[in-house]
Coordinates of N, CA, C and O in Angstrom, one line a residue:
M25 N 5.0 -4.5 -27.5 CA 5.2 -5.4 -26.5 C 6.2 -4.7 -25.3 O 6.0 -5.0 -24.2
K26 N 7.2 -4.0 -25.5 CA 8.2 -3.4 -24.6 C 7.3 -2.2 -23.9 O 7.5 -2.2 -22.6
N27 N 6.4 -1.7 -24.6 CA 5.5 -0.9 -23.7 C 4.7 -1.3 -22.7 O 4.3 -0.9 -21.7
I28 N 4.0 -2.6 -23.2 CA 3.2 -3.2 -22.1 C 4.0 -3.7 -20.8 O 3.5 -3.5 -19.5
K29 N 5.2 -4.2 -21.1 CA 5.9 -4.5 -20.0 C 6.5 -3.5 -19.2 O 6.5 -3.7 -17.7
I30 N 6.7 -2.4 -19.8 CA 7.1 -1.0 -18.8 C 5.9 -0.8 -18.2 O 6.0 -0.2 -17.1
K31 N 4.7 -0.8 -18.5 CA 3.5 -0.3 -17.8 C 3.2 -1.0 -16.9 O 2.8 -0.7 -15.6
T32 N 3.5 -2.4 -17.1 CA 3.2 -3.6 -16.1 C 4.2 -3.3 -14.7 O 3.8 -3.3 -13.6
Y33 N 5.6 -3.0 -15.1 CA 6.6 -2.7 -14.1 C 6.2 -1.6 -13.4 O 6.3 -1.7 -12.3
F34 N 5.7 -0.6 -14.1 CA 5.3 0.9 -13.4 C 4.1 0.7 -12.4 O 4.2 1.0 -11.3
F35 N 3.1 0.0 -13.0 CA 2.1 -0.3 -12.1 C 2.4 -1.0 -10.9 O 2.0 -1.2 -9.8
A36 N 3.1 -2.2 -10.9 CA 3.4 -3.0 -9.9 C 4.3 -2.2 -8.9 O 4.4 -2.5 -7.8
L37 N 5.3 -1.3 -9.5 CA 6.2 -0.6 -8.7 C 5.4 0.3 -7.6 O 5.4 0.6 -6.5
I38 N 4.3 1.1 -8.2 CA 3.3 1.9 -7.6 C 2.8 1.1 -6.8 O 2.4 1.5 -5.3
G39 N 2.0 -0.1 -6.8 CA 1.5 -0.8 -5.8 C 2.5 -1.1 -4.7 O 1.7 -1.3 -3.4
L40 N 3.6 -1.3 -4.9 CA 4.6 -1.7 -4.0 C 4.6 -0.6 -2.9 O 4.9 -0.6 -1.7
I41 N 4.8 0.7 -3.6 CA 4.8 1.9 -2.8 C 3.9 2.3 -2.1 O 3.9 2.6 -1.0
I42 N 2.6 1.9 -2.5 CA 1.2 2.4 -2.0 C 1.1 1.2 -0.6 O 0.9 1.7 0.3
F43 N 1.5 0.0 -1.1 CA 1.3 -1.1 -0.1 C 2.4 -0.5 1.2 O 1.9 -0.5 2.4
S44 N 3.7 0.0 1.0 CA 4.7 0.3 1.9 C 4.1 1.6 2.8 O 4.3 1.5 4.0
S45 N 3.4 2.6 2.0 CA 3.0 3.7 2.6 C 1.7 3.1 3.7 O 1.7 3.6 4.8
G46 N 1.1 2.2 3.3 CA -0.1 1.7 4.0 C 0.4 1.1 5.3 O -0.2 1.2 6.5
L47 N 1.6 0.4 5.2 CA 2.3 -0.3 6.5 C 2.9 0.7 7.3 O 2.7 0.8 8.7
C48 N 3.1 1.8 6.9 CA 3.8 2.9 7.7 C 2.5 3.4 8.5 O 2.6 3.9 9.7
L49 N 1.4 3.7 7.6 CA 0.2 4.3 8.4 C -0.2 3.5 9.6 O -0.8 3.9 10.5
F50 N -0.1 2.4 9.2 CA -0.8 1.2 10.0 C 0.1 1.5 11.2 O -0.4 1.3 12.5
G51 N 1.4 1.3 11.1 CA 2.3 1.5 12.5 C 2.1 2.9 13.3 O 1.8 2.7 14.4
E52 N 1.7 3.9 12.5 CA 1.3 5.3 13.1 C -0.1 5.1 13.9 O 0.0 5.4 14.8
A53 N -0.9 4.2 13.4 CA -2.2 4.0 14.1 C -2.1 3.1 15.2 O -2.8 3.6 16.1
V54 N -1.2 2.3 15.3 CA -0.6 1.4 16.4 C -0.3 2.3 17.6 O -0.7 2.4 18.6
I55 N 0.7 3.2 17.0 CA 1.3 4.2 18.1 C 0.0 5.2 18.5 O 0.2 5.4 19.9
Y56 N -0.7 5.6 17.8 CA -1.8 6.7 18.1 C -2.7 5.7 19.1 O -3.0 6.2 20.1
K57 N -3.1 4.6 19.0 CA -3.8 3.7 19.9 C -3.2 3.5 21.2 O -3.8 3.5 22.0
Y58 N -1.8 3.2 21.0 CA -1.4 3.1 22.4 C -1.4 4.3 23.3 O -1.3 4.2 24.5
E59 N -1.1 5.6 22.4 CA -0.9 6.8 23.3 C -2.2 7.2 23.7 O -2.6 8.4 24.0
K60 N -3.5 6.5 23.3 CA -4.9 6.9 23.5 C -5.2 8.3 22.7 O -6.1 9.1 23.4
K61 N -4.7 8.3 21.4 CA -5.3 9.7 20.7 C -6.1 8.9 19.5 O -6.4 7.7 19.5
E62 N -6.7 10.0 18.8 CA -7.5 9.3 17.5 C -6.9 8.7 16.6 O -6.1 9.2 15.9
W63 N -7.2 7.2 16.6 CA -6.5 6.5 15.5 C -7.2 6.0 14.5 O -6.9 5.5 13.6
F64 N -8.7 6.0 14.6 CA -9.6 5.3 13.8 C -9.4 5.7 12.1 O -9.5 4.7 11.2
F65 N -9.4 7.0 11.9 CA -9.1 7.5 10.5 C -8.0 7.0 9.8 O -7.6 6.4 8.6
I66 N -6.9 7.0 10.7 CA -5.5 6.6 10.3 C -5.3 5.4 9.9 O -4.9 4.8 9.0
G67 N -6.2 4.5 10.8 CA -6.1 3.2 10.6 C -6.9 2.6 9.4 O -6.4 1.7 8.7
T68 N -7.9 3.2 9.4 CA -9.0 3.0 8.1 C -8.3 3.4 6.9 O -8.1 2.4 5.8
S69 N -7.6 4.3 7.0 CA -6.9 4.8 5.6 C -5.5 3.8 5.3 O -5.3 3.7 4.1
S70 N -5.0 3.4 6.5 CA -3.7 2.5 6.3 C -4.3 1.5 5.5 O -3.7 0.4 4.6
L71 N -5.4 0.6 6.0 CA -5.9 -0.7 5.5 C -6.7 -0.6 4.0 O -6.3 -1.4 3.2
I72 N -6.9 0.6 3.5 CA -7.2 0.9 2.4 C -6.2 1.0 1.4 O -6.1 0.3 0.3
L73 N -5.0 1.7 2.1 CA -4.0 1.7 1.2 C -3.1 0.3 1.1 O -2.5 -0.1 -0.1
I74 N -3.1 -0.7 2.0 CA -2.7 -1.7 2.0 C -3.3 -2.5 1.0 O -2.6 -3.3 0.2
N75 N -4.6 -2.7 1.0 CA -5.4 -3.7 0.0 C -5.3 -3.1 -1.3 O -5.1 -3.9 -2.3
M76 N -5.5 -1.6 -1.6 CA -5.0 -1.3 -2.9 C -3.6 -1.7 -3.5 O -3.5 -2.0 -4.7
G77 N -2.6 -1.3 -2.7 CA -1.2 -1.9 -2.9 C -1.1 -3.3 -3.6 O -0.6 -3.7 -4.5
I78 N -1.5 -4.2 -2.6 CA -1.5 -5.6 -2.7 C -2.5 -5.8 -3.9 O -1.9 -6.8 -4.9
G79 N -3.5 -5.4 -4.4 CA -4.2 -5.5 -5.5 C -3.4 -5.0 -6.8 O -3.5 -5.8 -7.8
L80 N -2.9 -3.9 -6.9 CA -2.4 -3.4 -8.1 C -1.2 -4.4 -8.3 O -0.7 -4.8 -9.3
M81 N -0.4 -5.0 -7.2 CA 0.8 -5.8 -7.4 C 0.2 -7.1 -7.9 O 0.8 -7.8 -8.8
I82 N -0.7 -7.8 -7.3 CA -1.5 -8.9 -7.9 C -1.8 -8.9 -9.3 O -1.5 -9.6 -10.1
K83 N -2.5 -7.7 -9.6 CA -3.1 -7.4 -10.8 C -1.9 -7.5 -11.9 O -2.2 -8.0 -13.0
N84 N -0.9 -6.9 -11.8 CA 0.2 -6.7 -12.6 C 1.5 -8.0 -12.3 O 2.5 -7.8 -13.0
K85 N 1.1 -9.1 -11.7 CA 1.8 -10.1 -11.4 C 3.2 -9.7 -11.0 O 4.2 -9.8 -11.8
W86 N 3.2 -9.3 -10.0 CA 4.8 -8.6 -9.3 C 5.6 -9.7 -9.3 O 6.9 -9.6 -9.7
G87 N 5.4 -10.9 -8.8 CA 6.3 -11.9 -8.8 C 6.6 -12.9 -9.9 O 7.4 -14.1 -9.8
S88 N 6.2 -12.2 -11.1 CA 6.3 -13.4 -12.2 C 7.4 -12.8 -13.3 O 7.2 -13.1 -14.3
F89 N 8.2 -11.9 -12.7 CA 8.9 -11.2 -14.0 C 10.1 -12.1 -14.0 O 10.9 -12.4 -13.6

Protein backbone atom coordinates (compact mmCIF):
# COMPACT_ATOMS: atom_id res chain seq x y z
CA MET A 1 0.00 0.00 0.00
CA LYS A 2 2.83 2.40 0.83
CA ASN A 3 4.53 1.79 -2.54
CA ILE A 4 1.32 2.64 -4.39
CA LYS A 5 1.01 5.94 -2.50
CA ILE A 6 4.65 6.83 -3.20
CA LYS A 7 4.14 6.03 -6.89
CA THR A 8 1.02 8.21 -6.96
CA TYR A 9 2.86 11.11 -5.30
CA PHE A 10 5.78 10.70 -7.71
CA PHE A 11 3.66 10.80 -10.87
CA ALA A 12 1.53 13.67 -9.57
CA LEU A 13 4.70 15.64 -8.83
CA ILE A 14 6.10 14.85 -12.29
CA GLY A 15 2.80 16.08 -13.74
CA LEU A 16 3.11 19.32 -11.79
CA ILE A 17 6.66 19.85 -13.04
CA ILE A 18 5.65 19.14 -16.65
CA PHE A 19 2.68 21.51 -16.33
CA SER A 20 4.93 24.28 -14.98
CA SER A 21 7.42 23.73 -17.79
CA GLY A 22 4.61 24.02 -20.31
CA LEU A 23 3.53 27.34 -18.79
CA CYS A 24 7.10 28.64 -19.04
CA LEU A 25 7.32 27.62 -22.69
CA PHE A 26 3.95 29.26 -23.33
CA GLY A 27 5.31 32.51 -21.94
CA GLU A 28 8.33 32.22 -24.22
CA ALA A 29 6.03 31.62 -27.20
CA VAL A 30 4.08 34.77 -26.36
CA ILE A 31 7.32 36.75 -26.16
CA TYR A 32 8.51 35.29 -29.47
CA LYS A 33 5.23 36.18 -31.13
CA TYR A 34 5.40 39.72 -29.79
CA GLU A 35 8.96 40.08 -31.13
CA LYS A 36 7.85 38.66 -34.51
CA LYS A 37 10.10 35.58 -34.27
CA GLU A 38 9.25 31.96 -35.07
CA TRP A 39 6.87 30.91 -32.26
CA PHE A 40 4.67 28.13 -33.64
CA PHE A 41 6.70 25.08 -32.57
CA ILE A 42 7.45 26.48 -29.13
CA GLY A 43 3.77 27.26 -28.63
CA THR A 44 2.70 23.82 -29.82
CA SER A 45 5.18 22.05 -27.55
CA SER A 46 4.05 24.20 -24.63
CA LEU A 47 0.42 23.17 -25.14
CA ILE A 48 1.47 19.51 -25.33
CA LEU A 49 3.37 19.81 -22.05
CA ILE A 50 0.50 21.67 -20.35
CA ASN A 51 -2.02 19.01 -21.36
CA MET A 52 0.32 16.17 -20.43
CA GLY A 53 0.97 17.67 -16.99
CA ILE A 54 -2.72 18.23 -16.28
CA GLY A 55 -3.48 14.69 -17.43
CA LEU A 56 -0.90 13.19 -15.07
CA MET A 57 -2.14 15.28 -12.16
CA ILE A 58 -5.78 14.32 -12.77
CA LYS A 59 -4.96 10.64 -13.32
CA ASN A 60 -3.08 10.47 -10.04
CA LYS A 61 -5.64 12.54 -8.10
CA TRP A 62 -3.29 15.39 -7.13
CA GLY A 63 -5.92 17.21 -5.06
CA SER A 64 -7.19 14.21 -3.07
CA PHE A 65 -4.26 13.64 -0.72
